[in-house]
XYZ file of N, CA and C in Angstrom:
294
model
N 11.860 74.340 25.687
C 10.425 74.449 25.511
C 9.788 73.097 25.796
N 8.870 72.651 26.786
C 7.776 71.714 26.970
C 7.271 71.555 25.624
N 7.222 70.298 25.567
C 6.631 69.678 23.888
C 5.256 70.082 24.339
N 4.270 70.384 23.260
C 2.741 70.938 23.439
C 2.010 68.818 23.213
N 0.441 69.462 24.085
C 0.103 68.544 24.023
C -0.591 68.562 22.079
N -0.420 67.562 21.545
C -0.888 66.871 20.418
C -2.454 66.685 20.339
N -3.063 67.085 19.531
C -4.744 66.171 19.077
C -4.367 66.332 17.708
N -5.084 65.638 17.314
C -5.870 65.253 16.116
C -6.757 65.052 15.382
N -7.343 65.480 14.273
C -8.638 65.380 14.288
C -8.827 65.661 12.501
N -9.587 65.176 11.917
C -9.523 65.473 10.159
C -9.864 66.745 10.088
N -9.582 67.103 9.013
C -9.781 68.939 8.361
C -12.094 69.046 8.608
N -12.455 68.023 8.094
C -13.986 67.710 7.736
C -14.374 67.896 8.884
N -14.126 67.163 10.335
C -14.237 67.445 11.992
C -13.967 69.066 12.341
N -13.135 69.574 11.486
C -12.551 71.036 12.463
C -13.255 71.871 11.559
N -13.653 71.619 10.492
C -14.712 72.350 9.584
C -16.218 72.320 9.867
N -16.665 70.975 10.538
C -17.641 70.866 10.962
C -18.338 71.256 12.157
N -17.297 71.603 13.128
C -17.494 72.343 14.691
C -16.003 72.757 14.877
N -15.553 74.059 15.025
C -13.918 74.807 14.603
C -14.357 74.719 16.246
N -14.981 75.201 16.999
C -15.287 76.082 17.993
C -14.087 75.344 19.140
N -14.960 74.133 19.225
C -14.378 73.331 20.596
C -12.281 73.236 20.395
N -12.353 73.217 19.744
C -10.848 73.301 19.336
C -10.158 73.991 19.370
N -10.968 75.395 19.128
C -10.102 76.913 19.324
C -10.800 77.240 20.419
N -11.655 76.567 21.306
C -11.400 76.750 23.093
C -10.171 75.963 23.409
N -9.962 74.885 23.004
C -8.902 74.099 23.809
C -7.450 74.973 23.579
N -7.737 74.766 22.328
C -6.541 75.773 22.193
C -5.928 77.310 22.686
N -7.243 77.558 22.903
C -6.835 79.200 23.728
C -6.584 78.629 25.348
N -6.933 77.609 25.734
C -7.025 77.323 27.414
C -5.579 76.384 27.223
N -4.834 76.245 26.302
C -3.689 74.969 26.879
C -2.501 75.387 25.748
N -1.325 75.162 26.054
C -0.442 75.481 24.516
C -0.153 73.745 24.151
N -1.469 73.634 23.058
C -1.164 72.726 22.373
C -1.426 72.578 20.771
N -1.394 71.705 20.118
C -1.145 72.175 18.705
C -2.353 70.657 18.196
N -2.892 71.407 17.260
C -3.764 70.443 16.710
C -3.579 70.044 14.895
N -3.529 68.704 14.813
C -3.153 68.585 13.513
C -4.348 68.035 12.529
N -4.340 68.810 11.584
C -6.161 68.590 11.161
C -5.568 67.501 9.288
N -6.011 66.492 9.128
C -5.709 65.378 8.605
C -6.323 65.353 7.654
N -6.313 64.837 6.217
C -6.935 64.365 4.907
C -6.685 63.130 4.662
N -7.684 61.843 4.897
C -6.715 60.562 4.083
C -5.342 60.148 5.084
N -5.042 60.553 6.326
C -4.010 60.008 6.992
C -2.947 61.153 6.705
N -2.923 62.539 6.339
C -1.759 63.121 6.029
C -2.068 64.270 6.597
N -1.437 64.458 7.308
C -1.464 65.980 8.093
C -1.826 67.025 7.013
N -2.659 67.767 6.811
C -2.777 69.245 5.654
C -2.423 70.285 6.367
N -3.149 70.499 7.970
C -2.589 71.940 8.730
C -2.446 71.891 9.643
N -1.712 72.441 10.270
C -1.251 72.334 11.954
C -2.158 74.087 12.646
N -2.974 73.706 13.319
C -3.268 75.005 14.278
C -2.658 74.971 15.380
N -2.541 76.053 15.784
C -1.372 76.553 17.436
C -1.639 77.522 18.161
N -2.118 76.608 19.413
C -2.492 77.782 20.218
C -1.567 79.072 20.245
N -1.946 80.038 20.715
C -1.911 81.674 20.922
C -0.180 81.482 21.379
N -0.214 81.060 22.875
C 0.764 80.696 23.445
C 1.836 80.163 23.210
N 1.587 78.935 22.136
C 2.788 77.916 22.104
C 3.335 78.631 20.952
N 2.267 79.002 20.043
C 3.162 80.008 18.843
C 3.699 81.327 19.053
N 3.718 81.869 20.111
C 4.560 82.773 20.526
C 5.379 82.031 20.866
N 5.503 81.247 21.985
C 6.511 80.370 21.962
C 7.888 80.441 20.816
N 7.117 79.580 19.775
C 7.909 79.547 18.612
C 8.734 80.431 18.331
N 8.179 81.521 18.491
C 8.432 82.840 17.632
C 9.356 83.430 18.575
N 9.375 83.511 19.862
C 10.645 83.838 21.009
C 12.077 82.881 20.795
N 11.614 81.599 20.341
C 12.774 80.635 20.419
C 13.462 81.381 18.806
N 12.332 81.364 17.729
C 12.903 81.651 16.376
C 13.721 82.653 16.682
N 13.312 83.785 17.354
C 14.452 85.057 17.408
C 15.802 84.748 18.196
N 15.696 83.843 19.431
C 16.856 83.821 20.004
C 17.550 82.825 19.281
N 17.339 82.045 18.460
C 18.027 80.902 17.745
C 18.770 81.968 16.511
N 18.370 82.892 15.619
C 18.348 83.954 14.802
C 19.767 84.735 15.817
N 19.052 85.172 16.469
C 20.541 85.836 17.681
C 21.613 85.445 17.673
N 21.608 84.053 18.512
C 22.569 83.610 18.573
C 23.485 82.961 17.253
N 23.095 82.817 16.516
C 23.742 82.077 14.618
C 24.065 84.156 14.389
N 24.131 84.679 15.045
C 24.377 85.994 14.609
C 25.666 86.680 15.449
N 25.539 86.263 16.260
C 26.636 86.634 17.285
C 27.876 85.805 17.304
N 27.186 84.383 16.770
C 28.584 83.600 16.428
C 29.204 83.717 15.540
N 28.103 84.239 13.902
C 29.283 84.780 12.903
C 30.105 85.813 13.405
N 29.536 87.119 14.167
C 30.207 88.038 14.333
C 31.647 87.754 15.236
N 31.102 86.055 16.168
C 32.560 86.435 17.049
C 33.452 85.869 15.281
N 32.915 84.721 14.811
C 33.915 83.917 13.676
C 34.644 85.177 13.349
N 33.702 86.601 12.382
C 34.258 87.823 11.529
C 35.481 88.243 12.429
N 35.551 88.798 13.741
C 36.013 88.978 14.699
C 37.324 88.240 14.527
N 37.503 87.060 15.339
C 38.621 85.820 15.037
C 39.247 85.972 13.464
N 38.368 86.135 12.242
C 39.304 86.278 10.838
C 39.754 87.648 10.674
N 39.434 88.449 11.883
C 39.953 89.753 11.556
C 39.467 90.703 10.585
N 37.815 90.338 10.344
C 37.306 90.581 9.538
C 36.086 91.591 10.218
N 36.384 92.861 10.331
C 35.272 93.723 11.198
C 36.297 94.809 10.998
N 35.367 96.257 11.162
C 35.943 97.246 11.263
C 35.698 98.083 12.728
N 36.295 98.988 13.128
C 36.589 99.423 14.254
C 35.429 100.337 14.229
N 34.875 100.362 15.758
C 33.606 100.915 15.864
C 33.649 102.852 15.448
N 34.362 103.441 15.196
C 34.689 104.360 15.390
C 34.984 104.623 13.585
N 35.754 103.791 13.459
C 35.855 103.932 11.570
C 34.770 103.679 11.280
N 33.308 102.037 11.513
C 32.430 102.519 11.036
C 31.181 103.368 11.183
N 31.408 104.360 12.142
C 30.830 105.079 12.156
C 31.243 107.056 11.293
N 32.617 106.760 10.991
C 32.712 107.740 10.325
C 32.459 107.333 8.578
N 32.512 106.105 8.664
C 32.212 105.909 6.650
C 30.601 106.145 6.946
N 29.710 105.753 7.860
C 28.010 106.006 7.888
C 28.406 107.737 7.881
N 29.053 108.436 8.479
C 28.598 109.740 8.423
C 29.129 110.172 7.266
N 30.193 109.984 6.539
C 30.737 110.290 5.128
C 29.505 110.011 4.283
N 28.874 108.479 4.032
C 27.750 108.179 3.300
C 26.631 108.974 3.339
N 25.814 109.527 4.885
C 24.930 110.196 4.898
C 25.192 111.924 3.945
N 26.723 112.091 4.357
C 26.707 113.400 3.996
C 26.906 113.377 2.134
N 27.447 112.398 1.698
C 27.702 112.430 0.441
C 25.890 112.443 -0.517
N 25.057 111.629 0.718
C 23.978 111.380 0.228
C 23.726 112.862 -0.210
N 23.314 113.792 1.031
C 22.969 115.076 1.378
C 23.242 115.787 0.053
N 24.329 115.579 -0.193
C 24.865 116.726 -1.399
C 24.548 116.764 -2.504
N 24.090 115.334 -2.610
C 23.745 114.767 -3.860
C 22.366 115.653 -4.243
């Protein structure tokens, strides 16, 4: 991912005219950090770059998922696609009866 371009600007500035900021932000994926006293309070993000985020969050999520499964895999720790699909149909039907 391209690092987004950075502004800055105090919370009192983005409270006082929001507008120009959430144009820039819809026209560029960059992220604006709105300040109190020198301390960041909120980060806004354009449309774009926070999808962004949110594509990387899932494939990062994926992959930490596929590697436990190969690890389970390697400890011999998984059941055979076929066994677990007959304990799901045992479960559904035990549900049923109930």
């Amino acid at each position: 991912m391209v690092s987004p371009k950075r502004f800055v600007q105090t919370v009192e500035e983005f409270q006082a005219d929001a507008m120009p900021t959430l144009q820039r932000l819809e026209e560029s994926d960059s992220v604006e950090e709105l300040t109190r006293d020198g301390e960041v309070k909120a980060v806004v993000l354009s449309p774009r770059f926070y999808a962004q985020l949110l594509a990387e969050a899932r494939l990062t999520k994926d992959i930490a998922a596929i590697k436990e499964a190969r690890e389970q895999y390697e400890r011999g720790d998984y059941t055979e696609g076929f066994s677990a699909l007959e304990e799901i149909k045992r479960q559904i039907m035990d549900r049923a009866a109930s």
